[in-house]
Amino acid sequence: MRILISGASIAGPVLAYWLTRHGFDVTVVERAPQLRKTGGHAVDLFRPAMEISEKMGVLPRIEALATGTDTATICREGTRRPVRVDITKAVSAVSDRHVEIMRDDLSEAYYDAGRDDAEYIFGDSITAISPNGEVTFEHAPPRGFDVVVGADGLHSNVRRLVFGEDAGRTRFLGGYLAVQSVPKSLAPVGEMVVHVGAGRLAGIYTAQPLDDARALFMFKSMEELQYHYRDVVRQKELLRTAFAGRHAMVDSWLDELDRTPTFYFDSITQLQLDTWSRGRITLVGDAGYCPGPAVGGSTSIAVLGAYILAGELAQANGDYTRAFAAYESEMSETVRRSRAMARGIAKGLVPNSRAGVWALTRGAQLISMLPAGLTKAVARLNTKGVRLYDSMQFKEYSTPVAG
Ligand SMILES: Cc1cc2nc3c(=O)[nH]c(=O)nc-3n(C[C@H](O)[C@H](O)[C@H](O)COP(=O)(O)OP(=O)(O)OC[C@H]3O[C@@H](n4cnc5c(N)ncnc54)[C@H](O)[C@@H]3O)c2cc1C
């Protein structure tokens, strides 16, 4: 059975790995000319994704590449005294099993785990998919596939081709997010420096394995801003408008905007599709159920979704109608809960007022002053909220082909 996956970031390579282990014939098409090692940002892997990575044999590599950022210095706009926060305590309250890693390093680890067993085509994109599985590409000749999977992110091409231009109801969560690469000398190693004011937050971090540092910006907006998601010049302009002139250190990061080799900007938007499959086509990861960048643990959900989709296709012997129904049913509660959690985090992460900024910094400071055991005990009372990932159970699938 021939399966085509669009997108080689996180969900795509994990899905390709498991599908080939189950004996499927897999092709992955990625728009970028090679695996994207483009700076990127740090992402969190929580318990289920850590366990799946362990089954894939890549966990030691992932752990070796962890960013190791364990403290944050938070500076409130208009005040002189920064607050130091122990990030490890806050994270351990959320999950007992967690690692933070740069997205590109994670993507490469998953790709390397299965690259020899699947066909990877870089620098190409699907242009049409017919109901009987005939696929045309920008460059490669047309080919037929039994199943097509969109693992091509929040702005998924497959989702647009299959569900139409307005594919999927999206919900703007009231903010924007940007990340850019800046010189390593601008950031201390092992520590994140954050400047926070009403409606905006800017931070910088680096890690031992990195050649550079990453400046991250989040800001609130009541309304959606007008720009195209590929119009980088306009996006940089919007970022400068939101942050310029607030603090000399933040200005020095903005000064790098015209030189930076890598820049990411997107709205914090949640996808709210009721179903993410149609006929022989389905979606995985951010393409189907992004809870919102940086607010809903979407990397872990992408890994989990890929593992489950592959397992269900194997269990149904390739009967995609049965497999997609089972996949959606297995994922639906996780997706629903992560959407709810993301909406809450998006609301609280960047406070709107000075009082909110004070409460956020004070809260973070208090958490980091509590003994770790107590933080975890308090958080454990809330399995539906912050402990979402640790409380997630997932099905085991037997893999007939040796890994
Ligand atoms: C700044 C930032 C911070 C984040 N922080 C966190 C975090 O702390 N924790 C967390 O869990 N998650 C975080 N995320 C989200 C995380 O990066 C994504 O959820 C995760 O990478 C999802 O993986 P994916 O494979 O589904 O999609 P993506 O990583 O978006 O990958 C999509 C892939 O498809 C490719 N593609 C796009 N269009 C086409 C096309 N037409 N044809 C072929 N290929 C195509 C792209 O090049 C890309 O390789 C963050 C995201 C951002 C932007």
Short mmCIF file of C-alpha atoms and ligand atoms in Angstrom, two decimals:
data_model
loop_
_atom_site.label_atom_id
_atom_site.label_comp_id
_atom_site.label_asym_id
_atom_site.label_seq_id
_atom_site.Cartn_x
_atom_site.Cartn_y
_atom_site.Cartn_z
CA MET A 1 0.00 0.00 0.00
CA ARG A 2 1.45 3.37 -1.08
CA ILE A 3 1.16 6.31 1.29
CA LEU A 4 2.15 9.90 0.52
CA ILE A 5 2.94 12.33 3.34
CA SER A 6 3.20 16.08 2.71
CA GLY A 7 5.60 17.75 5.18
CA ALA A 8 8.86 16.63 6.80
CA SER A 9 9.06 18.45 10.11
CA ILE A 10 7.82 16.58 13.21
CA ALA A 11 4.57 14.75 12.37
CA GLY A 12 5.76 13.74 8.87
CA PRO A 13 8.99 11.89 9.79
CA VAL A 14 7.40 10.25 12.87
CA LEU A 15 4.50 9.01 10.73
CA ALA A 16 6.87 7.82 7.99
CA TYR A 17 8.94 5.93 10.57
CA TRP A 18 5.98 4.05 12.03
CA LEU A 19 4.26 3.38 8.71
CA THR A 20 7.39 1.75 7.29
CA ARG A 21 7.75 -0.30 10.50
CA HIS A 22 4.20 -1.54 9.85
CA GLY A 23 5.22 -2.52 6.32
CA PHE A 24 3.72 0.35 4.26
CA ASP A 25 5.42 1.89 1.24
CA VAL A 26 5.99 5.57 2.13
CA THR A 27 6.89 8.72 0.18
CA VAL A 28 7.35 12.08 1.91
CA VAL A 29 7.26 15.34 -0.05
CA GLU A 30 8.67 18.48 1.60
CA ARG A 31 8.45 21.97 0.12
CA ALA A 32 11.78 23.12 1.57
CA PRO A 33 14.85 22.20 -0.52
CA GLN A 34 16.27 20.15 2.35
CA LEU A 35 15.37 19.25 5.90
CA ARG A 36 14.75 22.64 7.48
CA LYS A 37 17.68 23.57 9.72
CA THR A 38 16.58 27.15 9.80
CA GLY A 39 16.99 28.35 13.33
CA GLY A 40 13.56 27.47 14.59
CA HIS A 41 12.55 27.55 18.21
CA ALA A 42 12.59 25.46 21.35
CA VAL A 43 9.68 23.03 21.75
CA ASP A 44 8.54 20.89 24.66
CA LEU A 45 8.22 17.14 24.49
CA PHE A 46 6.01 15.72 27.18
CA ARG A 47 5.50 12.18 28.49
CA PRO A 48 3.61 10.49 25.60
CA ALA A 49 5.96 11.92 22.97
CA MET A 50 9.00 10.98 25.10
CA GLU A 51 7.71 7.40 25.33
CA ILE A 52 7.10 7.21 21.58
CA SER A 53 10.59 8.63 20.95
CA GLU A 54 11.98 5.96 23.26
CA LYS A 55 10.25 3.24 21.21
CA MET A 56 11.85 4.78 18.12
CA GLY A 57 15.29 4.58 19.75
CA VAL A 58 15.92 8.33 19.45
CA LEU A 59 15.40 9.40 23.06
CA PRO A 60 19.11 9.41 24.06
CA ARG A 61 19.88 11.70 21.10
CA ILE A 62 16.96 13.98 21.98
CA GLU A 63 18.04 14.16 25.62
CA ALA A 64 21.60 14.94 24.61
CA LEU A 65 20.34 17.88 22.54
CA ALA A 66 18.11 19.33 25.27
CA THR A 67 18.45 23.09 25.54
CA GLY A 68 19.19 23.03 29.27
CA THR A 69 17.57 26.39 29.93
CA ASP A 70 16.76 26.17 33.62
CA THR A 71 16.38 29.70 34.94
CA ALA A 72 14.67 32.85 33.73
CA THR A 73 15.36 36.43 34.70
CA ILE A 74 12.14 38.40 34.31
CA CYS A 75 12.31 42.18 33.98
CA ARG A 76 9.08 44.12 34.30
CA GLU A 77 8.78 47.24 32.15
CA GLY A 78 9.14 50.34 34.31
CA THR A 79 10.81 48.57 37.24
CA ARG A 80 14.49 48.13 38.03
CA ARG A 81 14.63 44.93 40.04
CA PRO A 82 14.49 41.71 37.95
CA VAL A 83 13.03 38.51 39.35
CA ARG A 84 14.79 35.16 38.98
CA VAL A 85 12.65 32.10 38.36
CA ASP A 86 13.54 28.40 38.39
CA ILE A 87 11.96 27.13 35.16
CA THR A 88 12.64 23.48 35.98
CA LYS A 89 10.24 23.67 38.93
CA ALA A 90 7.46 25.21 36.85
CA VAL A 91 7.91 22.55 34.16
CA SER A 92 8.12 19.67 36.62
CA ALA A 93 4.76 20.81 37.95
CA VAL A 94 3.34 20.25 34.46
CA SER A 95 5.07 16.98 33.62
CA ASP A 96 7.31 14.38 35.25
CA ARG A 97 8.81 13.51 31.91
CA HIS A 98 9.78 16.42 29.75
CA VAL A 99 12.55 17.72 27.55
CA GLU A 100 12.99 21.04 25.76
CA ILE A 101 14.76 20.81 22.42
CA MET A 102 15.12 22.97 19.31
CA ARG A 103 12.47 22.03 16.73
CA ASP A 104 15.08 21.53 14.00
CA ASP A 105 17.16 19.13 16.10
CA LEU A 106 14.06 17.13 16.93
CA SER A 107 12.98 17.00 13.31
CA GLU A 108 16.42 15.77 12.27
CA ALA A 109 16.43 13.05 14.94
CA TYR A 110 13.07 11.70 13.70
CA TYR A 111 14.11 12.00 10.06
CA ASP A 112 17.38 10.13 10.64
CA ALA A 113 15.50 7.35 12.45
CA GLY A 114 13.52 6.42 9.33
CA ARG A 115 15.15 8.10 6.32
CA ASP A 116 16.51 4.87 4.83
CA ASP A 117 13.14 3.15 4.77
CA ALA A 118 11.01 5.88 3.14
CA GLU A 119 11.39 7.91 -0.04
CA TYR A 120 11.95 11.62 0.70
CA ILE A 121 11.41 14.23 -2.03
CA PHE A 122 12.58 17.74 -1.13
CA GLY A 123 11.82 21.00 -2.91
CA ASP A 124 8.39 19.95 -4.17
CA SER A 125 4.74 20.33 -3.30
CA ILE A 126 1.43 18.68 -4.14
CA THR A 127 -0.72 20.66 -6.59
CA ALA A 128 -3.81 18.41 -6.80
CA ILE A 129 -5.18 15.20 -5.33
CA SER A 130 -8.01 13.40 -7.11
CA PRO A 131 -10.54 11.31 -5.15
CA ASN A 132 -9.01 8.11 -6.55
CA GLY A 133 -5.54 9.05 -5.26
CA GLU A 134 -3.90 10.52 -8.39
CA VAL A 135 -1.50 13.20 -7.17
CA THR A 136 0.16 15.94 -9.19
CA PHE A 137 3.21 17.87 -8.03
CA GLU A 138 4.87 21.17 -8.87
CA HIS A 139 7.92 19.33 -10.26
CA ALA A 140 7.69 15.53 -10.01
CA PRO A 141 5.54 13.60 -12.50
CA PRO A 142 2.03 12.55 -11.35
CA ARG A 143 1.74 9.38 -9.27
CA GLY A 144 -1.00 7.33 -7.66
CA PHE A 145 -1.28 6.71 -3.90
CA ASP A 146 -3.72 4.75 -1.77
CA VAL A 147 -3.58 7.23 1.10
CA VAL A 148 -2.42 10.87 1.31
CA VAL A 149 -1.60 12.54 4.62
CA GLY A 150 -1.12 16.27 5.19
CA ALA A 151 1.61 16.80 7.81
CA ASP A 152 2.31 20.26 6.46
CA GLY A 153 1.62 22.47 9.44
CA LEU A 154 -0.79 25.19 10.47
CA HIS A 155 -1.05 26.58 6.91
CA SER A 156 -1.43 23.09 5.44
CA ASN A 157 -1.46 22.77 1.67
CA VAL A 158 -3.27 19.41 1.79
CA ARG A 159 -5.95 20.85 4.06
CA ARG A 160 -6.52 23.71 1.62
CA LEU A 161 -6.65 21.35 -1.38
CA VAL A 162 -9.07 18.96 0.28
CA PHE A 163 -11.25 21.11 2.51
CA GLY A 164 -11.10 24.35 0.45
CA GLU A 165 -9.63 27.83 0.95
CA ASP A 166 -11.45 28.51 4.23
CA ALA A 167 -10.62 25.06 5.39
CA GLY A 168 -11.43 24.72 8.89
CA ARG A 169 -12.69 27.08 11.32
CA THR A 170 -9.83 28.84 12.94
CA ARG A 171 -9.98 30.69 16.20
CA PHE A 172 -7.65 33.63 16.73
CA LEU A 173 -6.46 33.45 20.34
CA GLY A 174 -5.66 37.15 20.54
CA GLY A 175 -1.91 37.25 20.04
CA TYR A 176 1.13 37.01 17.79
CA LEU A 177 4.36 35.17 18.09
CA ALA A 178 7.73 35.83 16.45
CA VAL A 179 11.14 34.18 16.73
CA GLN A 180 14.39 35.25 15.14
CA SER A 181 17.97 34.12 15.25
CA VAL A 182 20.38 36.64 16.83
CA PRO A 183 24.12 36.48 17.68
CA LYS A 184 24.89 34.10 20.53
CA SER A 185 26.81 36.83 22.36
CA LEU A 186 23.51 38.59 23.11
CA ALA A 187 22.27 35.81 25.42
CA PRO A 188 23.58 34.12 28.56
CA VAL A 189 23.82 30.28 28.34
CA GLY A 190 21.40 28.26 30.49
CA GLU A 191 19.24 31.24 31.30
CA MET A 192 16.37 32.99 29.57
CA VAL A 193 16.03 36.76 29.91
CA VAL A 194 12.47 38.04 29.58
CA HIS A 195 11.10 41.58 29.38
CA VAL A 196 7.42 41.82 30.06
CA GLY A 197 5.01 44.73 29.82
CA ALA A 198 1.25 45.06 29.48
CA GLY A 199 0.28 43.12 26.35
CA ARG A 200 3.81 42.14 25.29
CA LEU A 201 6.66 39.85 26.22
CA ALA A 202 10.11 39.51 24.65
CA GLY A 203 12.78 37.02 25.65
CA ILE A 204 16.15 35.66 24.62
CA TYR A 205 17.78 32.28 25.15
CA THR A 206 20.54 30.11 23.77
CA ALA A 207 21.85 26.63 24.47
CA GLN A 208 25.21 24.86 24.45
CA PRO A 209 24.68 23.04 21.09
CA LEU A 210 23.52 26.23 19.31
CA ASP A 211 25.69 28.59 17.25
CA ASP A 212 23.28 31.46 17.81
CA ALA A 213 20.63 32.72 20.23
CA ARG A 214 16.87 33.04 19.66
CA ALA A 215 14.86 36.13 20.47
CA LEU A 216 11.19 35.40 21.01
CA PHE A 217 8.37 37.94 20.99
CA MET A 218 4.72 37.57 21.92
CA PHE A 219 2.18 40.37 21.85
CA LYS A 220 -1.54 40.72 22.23
CA SER A 221 -3.91 42.21 19.72
CA MET A 222 -7.66 42.57 20.04
CA GLU A 223 -8.07 42.19 16.30
CA GLU A 224 -6.31 40.17 13.67
CA LEU A 225 -3.59 42.18 11.92
CA GLN A 226 -3.57 42.54 8.15
CA TYR A 227 -0.66 40.76 6.48
CA HIS A 228 0.02 37.71 4.35
CA TYR A 229 1.65 34.80 6.15
CA ARG A 230 4.54 34.85 3.67
CA ASP A 231 5.05 38.67 3.71
CA VAL A 232 8.12 38.82 5.95
CA VAL A 233 8.79 42.56 5.41
CA ARG A 234 5.33 43.49 6.71
CA GLN A 235 5.67 41.04 9.61
CA LYS A 236 8.94 42.65 10.73
CA GLU A 237 7.29 46.05 10.52
CA LEU A 238 4.43 44.85 12.78
CA LEU A 239 6.95 43.47 15.25
CA ARG A 240 8.88 46.73 15.42
CA THR A 241 5.63 48.65 15.98
CA ALA A 242 4.76 46.41 18.92
CA PHE A 243 8.18 46.49 20.67
CA ALA A 244 10.46 49.32 19.52
CA GLY A 245 11.54 51.89 22.10
CA ARG A 246 10.43 49.98 25.20
CA HIS A 247 13.82 48.74 26.38
CA ALA A 248 17.37 49.11 25.09
CA MET A 249 18.01 45.37 25.29
CA VAL A 250 14.88 44.49 23.31
CA ASP A 251 15.80 47.20 20.79
CA SER A 252 19.18 45.51 20.30
CA TRP A 253 17.37 42.30 19.33
CA LEU A 254 15.13 44.24 16.94
CA ASP A 255 18.27 45.77 15.39
CA GLU A 256 19.09 42.26 14.13
CA LEU A 257 15.84 41.99 12.17
CA ASP A 258 17.37 43.14 8.89
CA ARG A 259 20.35 40.80 9.28
CA THR A 260 18.77 37.69 10.74
CA PRO A 261 19.01 34.56 8.59
CA THR A 262 15.86 33.14 10.15
CA PHE A 263 12.61 34.76 11.10
CA TYR A 264 9.28 33.27 12.08
CA PHE A 265 6.04 35.19 12.63
CA ASP A 266 2.53 33.84 13.05
CA SER A 267 -0.73 34.53 14.80
CA ILE A 268 -1.60 32.39 17.78
CA THR A 269 -4.47 30.64 16.08
CA GLN A 270 -6.29 27.47 16.93
CA LEU A 271 -7.66 25.10 14.32
CA GLN A 272 -11.13 23.82 15.04
CA LEU A 273 -11.92 21.22 12.40
CA ASP A 274 -14.56 18.72 13.54
CA THR A 275 -13.06 16.05 11.34
CA TRP A 276 -9.68 15.94 9.64
CA SER A 277 -10.23 13.12 7.16
CA ARG A 278 -11.96 12.97 3.80
CA GLY A 279 -11.95 9.87 1.62
CA ARG A 280 -8.39 8.55 1.37
CA ILE A 281 -6.90 11.79 2.71
CA THR A 282 -6.25 12.76 6.31
CA LEU A 283 -4.27 15.29 8.34
CA VAL A 284 -1.81 14.89 11.19
CA GLY A 285 -0.20 17.30 13.67
CA ASP A 286 -0.62 21.04 13.29
CA ALA A 287 -2.23 20.58 9.86
CA GLY A 288 -5.25 18.93 11.45
CA TYR A 289 -5.48 20.02 15.04
CA CYS A 290 -3.01 22.75 16.00
CA PRO A 291 -4.16 23.97 19.43
CA GLY A 292 -2.14 27.18 18.88
CA PRO A 293 1.62 27.67 18.42
CA ALA A 294 3.53 27.70 21.70
CA VAL A 295 0.47 27.45 23.93
CA GLY A 296 -0.89 23.91 23.64
CA GLY A 297 1.99 21.41 23.52
CA SER A 298 1.36 20.86 19.82
CA THR A 299 4.68 19.09 19.22
CA SER A 300 3.74 16.30 21.61
CA ILE A 301 0.32 16.04 19.97
CA ALA A 302 1.91 15.87 16.52
CA VAL A 303 4.12 12.96 17.64
CA LEU A 304 1.24 11.17 19.32
CA GLY A 305 -1.12 11.70 16.36
CA ALA A 306 1.47 10.32 13.93
CA TYR A 307 2.04 7.23 16.05
CA ILE A 308 -1.69 6.56 16.41
CA LEU A 309 -2.49 7.12 12.74
CA ALA A 310 0.20 4.65 11.68
CA GLY A 311 -0.97 2.13 14.28
CA GLU A 312 -4.62 2.37 13.23
CA LEU A 313 -3.76 1.98 9.53
CA ALA A 314 -1.80 -1.15 10.41
CA GLN A 315 -4.52 -2.52 12.65
CA ALA A 316 -7.13 -1.99 9.92
CA ASN A 317 -4.83 -3.65 7.33
CA GLY A 318 -4.83 -0.46 5.30
CA ASP A 319 -8.62 -0.02 5.29
CA TYR A 320 -8.36 3.75 5.59
CA THR A 321 -12.07 4.36 6.23
CA ARG A 322 -11.93 2.24 9.35
CA ALA A 323 -8.46 3.47 10.31
CA PHE A 324 -9.26 7.19 9.99
CA ALA A 325 -12.42 6.80 12.08
CA ALA A 326 -10.44 5.00 14.79
CA TYR A 327 -7.61 7.56 14.59
CA GLU A 328 -9.99 10.49 15.04
CA SER A 329 -11.76 8.75 17.87
CA GLU A 330 -8.45 7.96 19.64
CA MET A 331 -7.26 11.55 19.26
CA SER A 332 -10.47 13.50 19.83
CA GLU A 333 -10.32 13.82 23.63
CA THR A 334 -6.64 14.80 23.60
CA VAL A 335 -7.31 17.40 20.91
CA ARG A 336 -10.34 18.79 22.77
CA ARG A 337 -8.42 19.10 26.03
CA SER A 338 -5.34 20.62 24.44
CA ARG A 339 -7.51 23.24 22.71
CA ALA A 340 -9.10 24.16 26.03
CA MET A 341 -5.70 24.35 27.73
CA ALA A 342 -4.24 26.46 24.90
CA ARG A 343 -7.07 28.99 25.16
CA GLY A 344 -6.38 29.36 28.89
CA ILE A 345 -2.61 29.70 28.43
CA ALA A 346 -2.99 32.21 25.57
CA LYS A 347 -5.12 34.37 27.85
CA GLY A 348 -2.73 34.28 30.81
CA LEU A 349 0.72 34.15 29.24
CA VAL A 350 0.94 37.81 28.28
CA PRO A 351 -1.00 39.92 30.81
CA ASN A 352 -2.97 42.93 29.59
CA SER A 353 -2.32 45.27 32.49
CA ARG A 354 0.53 46.32 34.79
CA ALA A 355 -1.24 44.58 37.66
CA GLY A 356 -1.41 41.42 35.55
CA VAL A 357 2.32 41.69 34.79
CA TRP A 358 3.05 42.00 38.50
CA ALA A 359 0.84 38.98 39.30
CA LEU A 360 2.52 36.88 36.60
CA THR A 361 6.05 37.61 37.82
CA ARG A 362 5.09 37.18 41.44
CA GLY A 363 3.33 33.87 40.67
CA ALA A 364 6.36 32.57 38.76
CA GLN A 365 8.63 33.65 41.61
CA LEU A 366 6.47 31.89 44.20
CA ILE A 367 6.43 28.64 42.21
CA SER A 368 10.19 28.70 41.98
CA MET A 369 10.51 29.28 45.73
CA LEU A 370 8.31 26.29 46.66
CA PRO A 371 10.02 22.95 47.25
CA ALA A 372 9.76 20.88 44.00
CA GLY A 373 7.71 18.15 45.70
CA LEU A 374 5.10 20.64 46.84
CA THR A 375 4.78 22.24 43.41
CA LYS A 376 4.17 18.81 41.88
CA ALA A 377 1.71 17.82 44.60
CA VAL A 378 -0.38 20.95 44.02
CA ALA A 379 -0.27 20.49 40.25
CA ARG A 380 -1.21 16.81 40.53
CA LEU A 381 -4.56 17.83 41.99
CA ASN A 382 -5.36 19.15 38.54
CA THR A 383 -5.05 16.27 36.05
CA LYS A 384 -7.38 17.89 33.53
CA GLY A 385 -5.49 21.14 33.29
CA VAL A 386 -1.77 21.56 33.64
CA ARG A 387 -1.09 17.82 33.99
CA LEU A 388 -2.86 17.13 30.69
CA TYR A 389 0.11 15.45 29.04
CA ASP A 390 1.15 13.23 31.89
CA SER A 391 -2.44 12.04 32.28
CA MET A 392 -2.72 11.03 28.61
CA GLN A 393 -2.84 7.30 27.91
CA PHE A 394 -2.14 5.92 24.46
CA LYS A 395 -2.70 2.60 22.75
CA GLU A 396 0.12 0.15 22.06
CA TYR A 397 0.35 -1.18 18.51
CA SER A 398 2.37 -4.24 17.62
CA THR A 399 4.91 -3.68 14.86
CA PRO A 400 5.50 -6.73 12.62
CA VAL A 401 8.60 -5.30 10.93
CA ALA A 402 11.69 -5.08 13.16
CA GLY A 403 12.72 -1.55 14.18
C1 LIG B 1 7.65 30.03 18.07
C2 LIG B 1 7.04 28.70 18.31
C3 LIG B 1 7.18 28.16 19.53
C4 LIG B 1 6.64 26.93 19.76
N1 LIG B 1 6.80 26.38 20.97
C5 LIG B 1 6.29 25.16 21.21
C6 LIG B 1 6.44 24.55 22.49
O1 LIG B 1 7.04 25.10 23.40
N2 LIG B 1 5.91 23.34 22.67
C7 LIG B 1 5.26 22.68 21.66
O2 LIG B 1 4.83 21.55 21.88
N3 LIG B 1 5.11 23.21 20.46
C8 LIG B 1 5.59 24.46 20.19
N4 LIG B 1 5.41 25.00 18.97
C9 LIG B 1 4.68 24.29 17.93
C10 LIG B 1 5.52 23.27 17.17
O3 LIG B 1 6.60 23.82 16.50
C11 LIG B 1 4.62 22.58 16.17
O4 LIG B 1 3.42 22.25 16.81
C12 LIG B 1 5.20 21.31 15.68
O5 LIG B 1 6.39 21.58 14.98
C13 LIG B 1 4.17 20.59 14.76
O6 LIG B 1 4.77 19.83 13.84
P1 LIG B 1 4.11 19.51 12.44
O7 LIG B 1 5.04 18.53 11.82
O8 LIG B 1 2.69 19.16 12.60
O9 LIG B 1 4.09 20.90 11.62
P2 LIG B 1 5.27 21.90 11.25
O10 LIG B 1 6.39 21.81 12.20
O11 LIG B 1 4.64 23.23 11.03
O12 LIG B 1 5.82 21.35 9.86
C14 LIG B 1 5.17 21.43 8.64
C15 LIG B 1 6.13 21.00 7.54
O13 LIG B 1 5.43 21.00 6.30
C16 LIG B 1 6.21 21.64 5.33
N5 LIG B 1 5.32 22.18 4.32
C17 LIG B 1 4.56 23.29 4.37
N6 LIG B 1 3.88 23.45 3.23
C18 LIG B 1 4.21 22.40 2.44
C19 LIG B 1 3.84 22.01 1.12
N7 LIG B 1 3.01 22.75 0.39
N8 LIG B 1 4.35 20.88 0.61
C20 LIG B 1 5.23 20.13 1.34
N9 LIG B 1 5.64 20.47 2.59
C21 LIG B 1 5.12 21.58 3.12
C22 LIG B 1 6.97 22.72 6.09
O14 LIG B 1 8.12 23.14 5.39
C23 LIG B 1 7.32 21.96 7.37
O15 LIG B 1 8.50 21.22 7.22
C24 LIG B 1 5.92 26.24 18.72
C25 LIG B 1 5.76 26.82 17.48
C26 LIG B 1 6.32 28.04 17.28
C27 LIG B 1 6.16 28.63 15.95
#
